[in-house]
Coordinates of C-alpha atoms and ligand atoms in Angstrom, one line a residue:
M1 CA 150.9 -175.9 -168.2
P2 CA 150.5 -173.6 -171.2
F3 CA 148.5 -170.8 -169.4
E4 CA 146.0 -170.8 -172.2
S5 CA 144.7 -174.3 -171.2
L6 CA 143.7 -172.9 -167.8
D7 CA 140.3 -174.7 -167.2
G8 CA 139.9 -174.9 -163.4
F9 CA 141.0 -173.7 -160.0
L10 CA 143.6 -176.5 -159.4
T11 CA 146.4 -177.3 -161.9
P12 CA 146.9 -181.1 -162.2
A13 CA 150.4 -182.2 -161.2
D14 CA 151.3 -183.5 -164.7
R15 CA 150.4 -180.2 -166.2
F16 CA 152.0 -178.0 -163.4
Y17 CA 155.1 -176.2 -164.6
V18 CA 158.5 -177.5 -163.5
R19 CA 161.4 -175.3 -162.7
T20 CA 164.5 -177.2 -161.8
H21 CA 168.0 -175.7 -161.8
F22 CA 170.1 -178.8 -161.4
A23 CA 169.6 -182.5 -162.3
T24 CA 166.6 -184.1 -160.5
P25 CA 167.7 -186.2 -157.6
V26 CA 166.2 -189.7 -157.0
L27 CA 165.1 -190.0 -153.5
N28 CA 163.4 -192.7 -151.6
A29 CA 160.8 -191.8 -148.9
D30 CA 162.0 -195.0 -146.9
T31 CA 165.6 -193.6 -146.5
W32 CA 164.8 -189.9 -146.8
K33 CA 165.7 -188.0 -143.7
L34 CA 165.3 -184.2 -142.8
E35 CA 168.0 -182.6 -140.7
I36 CA 167.0 -179.6 -138.6
A37 CA 170.2 -177.9 -137.6
G38 CA 171.9 -174.7 -136.6
A39 CA 170.6 -172.1 -134.0
V40 CA 168.1 -174.7 -132.3
K41 CA 168.2 -176.2 -128.8
T42 CA 167.8 -179.8 -130.1
P43 CA 168.9 -180.6 -133.7
L44 CA 166.5 -183.2 -135.2
H45 CA 166.6 -185.8 -137.8
L46 CA 163.2 -186.7 -138.9
T47 CA 162.2 -189.7 -141.1
F48 CA 159.3 -189.6 -143.5
D49 CA 157.3 -191.6 -141.1
D50 CA 158.1 -189.1 -138.2
L51 CA 156.6 -186.4 -140.5
L52 CA 153.5 -188.3 -141.4
K53 CA 152.7 -188.6 -137.7
L54 CA 152.7 -184.9 -137.1
P55 CA 149.4 -182.9 -137.7
S56 CA 149.1 -181.9 -141.2
R57 CA 147.4 -179.0 -143.0
T58 CA 145.9 -179.1 -146.6
A59 CA 145.8 -175.7 -148.5
A60 CA 145.5 -174.5 -152.1
V61 CA 148.4 -172.5 -152.7
T62 CA 149.6 -170.6 -156.0
L63 CA 153.2 -171.1 -156.9
E64 CA 154.6 -168.6 -159.5
C65 CA 158.2 -168.6 -160.7
A66 CA 159.7 -165.2 -160.2
G67 CA 160.7 -165.4 -163.7
N68 CA 157.2 -166.0 -165.2
G69 CA 156.6 -163.7 -168.1
R70 CA 160.2 -163.2 -168.8
Q71 CA 159.8 -163.8 -172.6
L72 CA 157.4 -160.8 -172.7
L73 CA 160.1 -158.3 -171.6
E74 CA 161.1 -156.0 -174.4
Q75 CA 164.7 -155.9 -172.9
K76 CA 165.9 -159.4 -172.9
V77 CA 167.3 -160.8 -169.7
K78 CA 169.0 -164.0 -168.8
G79 CA 167.1 -167.1 -167.5
V80 CA 164.5 -169.5 -168.7
Q81 CA 162.2 -167.7 -171.2
W82 CA 158.9 -168.3 -169.7
T83 CA 155.7 -166.8 -171.3
L84 CA 152.8 -167.0 -169.1
G85 CA 152.8 -170.6 -167.9
A86 CA 155.2 -170.7 -165.0
V87 CA 152.4 -170.4 -162.5
G88 CA 149.9 -173.0 -161.1
T89 CA 147.7 -173.7 -158.1
A90 CA 147.7 -177.1 -156.2
E91 CA 146.2 -178.3 -153.0
W92 CA 149.3 -179.2 -150.9
T93 CA 149.3 -181.3 -147.8
G94 CA 152.0 -181.0 -145.4
V95 CA 153.2 -180.2 -141.8
P96 CA 153.7 -176.6 -140.8
L97 CA 157.4 -175.9 -140.6
A98 CA 156.5 -174.3 -137.2
T99 CA 155.4 -177.6 -135.6
V100 CA 159.0 -179.0 -136.4
L101 CA 160.9 -175.9 -135.5
D102 CA 159.0 -175.9 -132.1
Q103 CA 160.2 -179.3 -131.4
A104 CA 163.7 -178.5 -132.2
G105 CA 163.5 -175.2 -130.2
V106 CA 164.4 -172.1 -132.1
G107 CA 167.1 -170.2 -130.4
Q108 CA 166.9 -166.5 -129.3
D109 CA 169.5 -165.7 -131.8
A110 CA 167.8 -167.1 -134.8
V111 CA 167.6 -164.8 -137.8
D112 CA 166.9 -166.8 -141.0
V113 CA 165.7 -170.3 -141.9
V114 CA 167.5 -171.9 -144.8
F115 CA 165.9 -174.8 -146.8
E116 CA 168.4 -177.1 -148.5
G117 CA 167.4 -179.4 -151.4
A118 CA 169.3 -182.7 -152.4
D119 CA 170.0 -181.4 -155.8
R120 CA 173.4 -180.2 -156.5
G121 CA 175.0 -178.4 -159.5
E122 CA 177.1 -175.6 -160.8
P123 CA 175.2 -172.3 -160.9
G124 CA 175.1 -170.4 -164.2
T125 CA 175.9 -166.8 -163.6
D126 CA 179.1 -165.1 -162.3
P127 CA 180.1 -164.4 -159.6
K128 CA 179.7 -168.0 -158.4
P129 CA 181.0 -170.1 -155.7
R130 CA 183.5 -173.0 -156.6
G131 CA 182.3 -176.4 -157.4
L132 CA 178.8 -178.0 -156.9
I133 CA 176.4 -176.2 -154.6
P134 CA 172.9 -177.4 -153.3
F135 CA 169.8 -175.5 -154.2
V136 CA 169.0 -173.5 -151.1
R137 CA 166.8 -170.7 -150.1
G138 CA 166.7 -168.6 -146.9
L139 CA 163.7 -166.7 -145.3
P140 CA 163.3 -164.7 -142.1
V141 CA 162.5 -166.8 -139.2
A142 CA 159.2 -164.7 -138.6
K143 CA 157.9 -165.9 -142.1
A144 CA 159.2 -169.4 -141.6
L145 CA 157.1 -169.8 -138.5
R146 CA 153.9 -168.7 -140.3
P147 CA 151.2 -171.4 -140.9
E148 CA 151.4 -170.9 -144.8
V149 CA 154.9 -172.4 -144.7
L150 CA 154.6 -176.2 -145.1
L151 CA 156.8 -179.3 -145.3
A152 CA 154.6 -180.5 -148.1
Y153 CA 154.4 -184.2 -149.1
K154 CA 151.2 -184.3 -151.1
M155 CA 150.1 -182.4 -154.3
N156 CA 146.5 -182.6 -155.2
G157 CA 146.0 -185.4 -152.9
K158 CA 148.8 -187.5 -154.1
P159 CA 152.5 -188.2 -153.1
L160 CA 154.7 -185.5 -154.8
T161 CA 156.0 -186.4 -158.1
A162 CA 160.0 -186.5 -158.6
P163 CA 159.8 -183.3 -160.6
H164 CA 157.9 -181.5 -158.0
G165 CA 160.1 -182.6 -155.1
Y166 CA 159.3 -186.1 -153.9
P167 CA 159.2 -186.9 -151.2
V168 CA 159.0 -183.6 -149.4
R169 CA 159.3 -180.1 -150.5
A170 CA 158.9 -176.6 -148.7
L171 CA 156.0 -174.5 -149.7
V172 CA 156.0 -170.8 -148.8
G173 CA 152.7 -169.4 -149.3
G174 CA 152.7 -165.8 -150.7
W175 CA 156.3 -165.9 -151.9
Y176 CA 157.6 -166.6 -155.4
G177 CA 158.6 -170.2 -156.2
M178 CA 162.2 -170.0 -155.5
A179 CA 161.5 -170.3 -151.8
A180 CA 159.5 -173.6 -152.2
V181 CA 162.8 -175.8 -152.1
K182 CA 162.1 -179.3 -153.6
W183 CA 163.7 -182.5 -152.4
L184 CA 164.1 -180.8 -149.0
T185 CA 166.8 -182.6 -146.9
R186 CA 168.1 -179.8 -144.5
V187 CA 166.6 -177.0 -142.7
V188 CA 169.3 -174.7 -141.0
V189 CA 168.5 -171.8 -138.5
T190 CA 171.1 -169.3 -138.8
D191 CA 172.2 -166.7 -136.4
R192 CA 172.8 -163.9 -139.0
T193 CA 171.4 -163.0 -142.3
F194 CA 171.9 -165.6 -144.9
R195 CA 172.9 -164.4 -148.4
G196 CA 173.4 -167.4 -150.6
Y197 CA 173.7 -167.5 -154.3
G198 CA 169.8 -167.7 -154.4
E199 CA 169.3 -164.5 -152.4
S200 CA 172.0 -162.4 -154.0
I201 CA 173.1 -163.3 -157.5
D202 CA 170.0 -165.3 -158.5
Y203 CA 166.6 -164.2 -157.5
A204 CA 167.7 -160.6 -156.2
I205 CA 166.5 -157.3 -157.4
W206 CA 167.7 -153.7 -157.1
D207 CA 166.0 -152.0 -154.1
R208 CA 166.0 -148.1 -153.9
R209 CA 164.2 -147.6 -150.7
Y210 CA 167.1 -146.0 -149.2
G211 CA 168.1 -144.1 -152.4
P212 CA 171.1 -145.8 -153.7
P213 CA 170.2 -149.3 -155.0
S214 CA 171.0 -152.4 -152.9
L215 CA 170.4 -155.9 -153.9
S216 CA 167.4 -157.5 -152.0
P217 CA 166.2 -161.0 -152.3
V218 CA 163.0 -161.6 -154.3
T219 CA 160.2 -162.6 -151.7
E220 CA 156.5 -161.8 -151.9
I221 CA 154.4 -162.4 -155.0
E222 CA 153.3 -159.1 -156.7
V223 CA 149.6 -158.5 -157.9
K224 CA 149.0 -159.8 -161.3
A225 CA 146.2 -160.8 -163.7
S226 CA 147.0 -163.1 -166.7
I227 CA 144.8 -163.7 -169.6
A228 CA 144.3 -167.4 -170.5
R229 CA 142.0 -167.0 -173.5
P230 CA 141.9 -165.5 -175.9
M231 CA 145.6 -165.9 -176.2
A232 CA 148.0 -163.5 -178.1
G233 CA 147.4 -163.8 -181.8
E234 CA 144.1 -165.8 -181.5
T235 CA 141.3 -165.2 -183.9
V236 CA 137.7 -164.9 -182.3
P237 CA 134.4 -164.9 -184.2
A238 CA 133.3 -161.3 -184.9
G239 CA 129.9 -160.4 -183.9
K240 CA 129.5 -163.1 -181.2
D241 CA 130.2 -162.7 -177.4
V242 CA 133.7 -163.7 -176.5
R243 CA 134.5 -165.0 -173.1
V244 CA 137.8 -163.4 -171.9
H245 CA 139.1 -165.3 -168.9
G246 CA 142.1 -166.0 -166.8
A247 CA 143.6 -165.9 -163.2
A248 CA 144.7 -163.3 -160.9
W249 CA 146.8 -163.5 -157.8
A250 CA 148.6 -161.4 -155.2
G251 CA 150.6 -163.6 -152.8
G252 CA 149.3 -163.2 -149.3
A253 CA 146.8 -160.5 -150.4
D254 CA 143.3 -161.0 -151.8
I255 CA 142.4 -159.9 -155.4
T256 CA 139.8 -157.2 -155.1
K257 CA 139.3 -156.4 -158.7
V258 CA 140.2 -157.4 -162.2
E259 CA 139.7 -155.0 -165.1
V260 CA 139.8 -155.7 -168.8
S261 CA 140.4 -153.6 -171.6
T262 CA 139.8 -154.4 -175.2
D263 CA 141.2 -151.1 -176.6
A264 CA 144.9 -151.2 -175.4
G265 CA 144.1 -149.7 -172.0
A266 CA 142.0 -146.6 -173.1
N267 CA 138.8 -147.9 -171.4
W268 CA 138.5 -150.5 -168.7
A269 CA 135.6 -152.7 -167.5
T270 CA 135.2 -154.9 -164.3
A271 CA 135.6 -158.6 -164.9
R272 CA 133.7 -161.1 -162.7
L273 CA 135.7 -162.8 -159.9
V274 CA 134.8 -166.6 -159.9
G275 CA 134.1 -168.4 -156.6
Q276 CA 135.4 -167.3 -153.3
A277 CA 138.9 -165.9 -152.3
V278 CA 141.3 -168.5 -151.0
P279 CA 144.3 -167.1 -149.1
F280 CA 147.4 -167.5 -150.9
A281 CA 145.7 -168.8 -154.1
W282 CA 144.7 -167.3 -157.4
R283 CA 141.2 -166.2 -158.3
L284 CA 139.8 -167.2 -161.6
W285 CA 137.9 -164.4 -163.4
E286 CA 136.0 -164.0 -166.6
Y287 CA 134.7 -161.1 -168.7
D288 CA 132.0 -161.3 -171.4
W289 CA 133.3 -159.3 -174.5
K290 CA 130.0 -158.2 -176.1
S291 CA 130.1 -159.1 -179.9
P292 CA 133.2 -157.3 -181.2
P293 CA 133.0 -156.1 -184.7
A294 CA 135.6 -157.3 -187.1
G295 CA 138.9 -155.8 -186.6
R296 CA 142.1 -156.0 -184.6
Y297 CA 142.2 -155.4 -180.9
T298 CA 144.5 -155.3 -178.0
L299 CA 143.2 -156.9 -174.8
M300 CA 144.7 -156.1 -171.4
A301 CA 143.8 -157.3 -167.9
R302 CA 144.8 -155.4 -164.7
A303 CA 144.4 -156.6 -161.1
S304 CA 144.1 -154.8 -157.8
D305 CA 144.4 -156.3 -154.3
S306 CA 143.5 -155.9 -150.7
R307 CA 146.8 -154.1 -150.0
G308 CA 145.9 -151.3 -152.4
R309 CA 148.3 -152.5 -155.0
V310 CA 147.3 -152.1 -158.7
Q311 CA 149.2 -154.0 -161.5
P312 CA 151.5 -151.3 -163.0
M313 CA 151.5 -150.5 -166.7
L314 CA 155.2 -150.3 -167.1
R315 CA 158.0 -152.7 -166.4
D316 CA 160.3 -151.8 -163.4
L317 CA 163.9 -152.4 -164.7
D318 CA 165.2 -152.6 -161.2
R319 CA 163.6 -156.1 -160.9
R320 CA 166.0 -157.5 -163.5
G321 CA 164.5 -160.7 -164.9
Y322 CA 162.0 -161.3 -161.8
M323 CA 158.7 -160.3 -160.5
I324 CA 157.3 -159.5 -163.9
N325 CA 153.7 -158.2 -163.2
H326 CA 153.3 -155.2 -165.5
V327 CA 150.2 -155.2 -167.8
V328 CA 150.9 -157.0 -171.0
P329 CA 149.1 -156.5 -174.3
T330 CA 147.2 -159.4 -175.9
P331 CA 146.6 -158.8 -179.6
V332 CA 143.7 -160.6 -181.0
E333 CA 141.6 -160.4 -184.2
A334 CA 137.8 -160.6 -184.6
K335 CA 136.9 -162.1 -187.9
A336 CA 133.6 -162.7 -189.5
Ligands
MTE1 N1 165.8 -178.1 -154.8 C1 165.2 -177.3 -155.7 N2 164.0 -176.6 -155.3 C2 163.6 -175.7 -156.0 C3 164.1 -175.4 -157.3 C4 165.2 -176.1 -157.7 O1 166.0 -176.0 -158.8 N3 165.8 -177.0 -156.7 N4 163.5 -174.4 -158.2 C5 162.7 -173.5 -157.5 C6 162.0 -172.6 -158.4 S1 162.8 -171.3 -159.1 C7 160.6 -172.7 -158.5 S2 159.9 -171.4 -159.5 C8 159.9 -173.9 -158.0 C9 159.1 -174.5 -158.9 O2 158.4 -175.6 -158.4 P1 157.8 -176.7 -159.5 O3 158.9 -177.2 -160.4 O4 157.2 -177.8 -158.6 O5 156.8 -176.0 -160.3 O6 160.7 -174.8 -157.3 C10 161.8 -174.1 -156.5 N5 162.3 -175.2 -155.7
MO2 MO1 161.4 -170.0 -160.2

């Protein structure tokens, strides 16, 4: 979805961004099976019907690609050049992964849970393993057992569409999109840390918490507000009130405040948060920009969250092409 067409809390499936690394596999729910393997007491093979018989949950969850906003970086980095649109919120229905892992019995020695999709391809960046690899993503077993981790089979009340992972995808509330593995066919519980292509070469950032940088997988979504309208370069009527609006999200934390500046960050005013906070979902916000005189302006939005995080003004280059949440200027012109 072009972010400027944001017009409600839920993003329709046909306007939801699609990020797919390899060719989209054609799967059939009648023949689909999910294998649960590795450090479990009883390996399982679930059919789609088996999954439907288990208790489900429905929750609105925001999915953001870790590369969302990449096009706005001053220093160009590899990857799909997203502007603002690689984010959306859908109501997902699925079975908590914990239910299935409980059936299988997670071993004492379990460390990570690795989701494997049915899509295969050759990864783009060196160093890369030989041949075709499946799209996979691991997460610590403690996160995998949380209720916001779903084996989702519905999006906004309808079966998943092929681009969004039909028949079943993982959904990891609070984490960037790379963990929400589509066309899910295997879940492997490992007995040591899993560092695949998607946790080390792709979707990894330099972490300096111990001083020297070490590569760490991208995990939780950062705090961020995006302006939907006016969009960059838009002309608004001078002397009339202008509705500035957008969405703000912070992974597993709640948005506590969104501030708007119309003068490139010199002064900030508090925007109105719309509706109620929904865990793991974005919060819409709006701000009445009182009759701007004719001229050129730089709009900015900045979010704060319940963990005390505030959106930074500057880009952290250690994040390579991921987790892009610094405040970005939106130049607009008010014309009579
Ligand atoms: N199997 C598989 N799952 C995947 C991907 C993929 O390429 N293959 N892309 C991931 C990435 S990087 C993102 S941002 C989300 C995007 O989900 P969407 O296409 O439904 O918006 O799916 C994730 N799951
Ligand atoms: Mo992504």
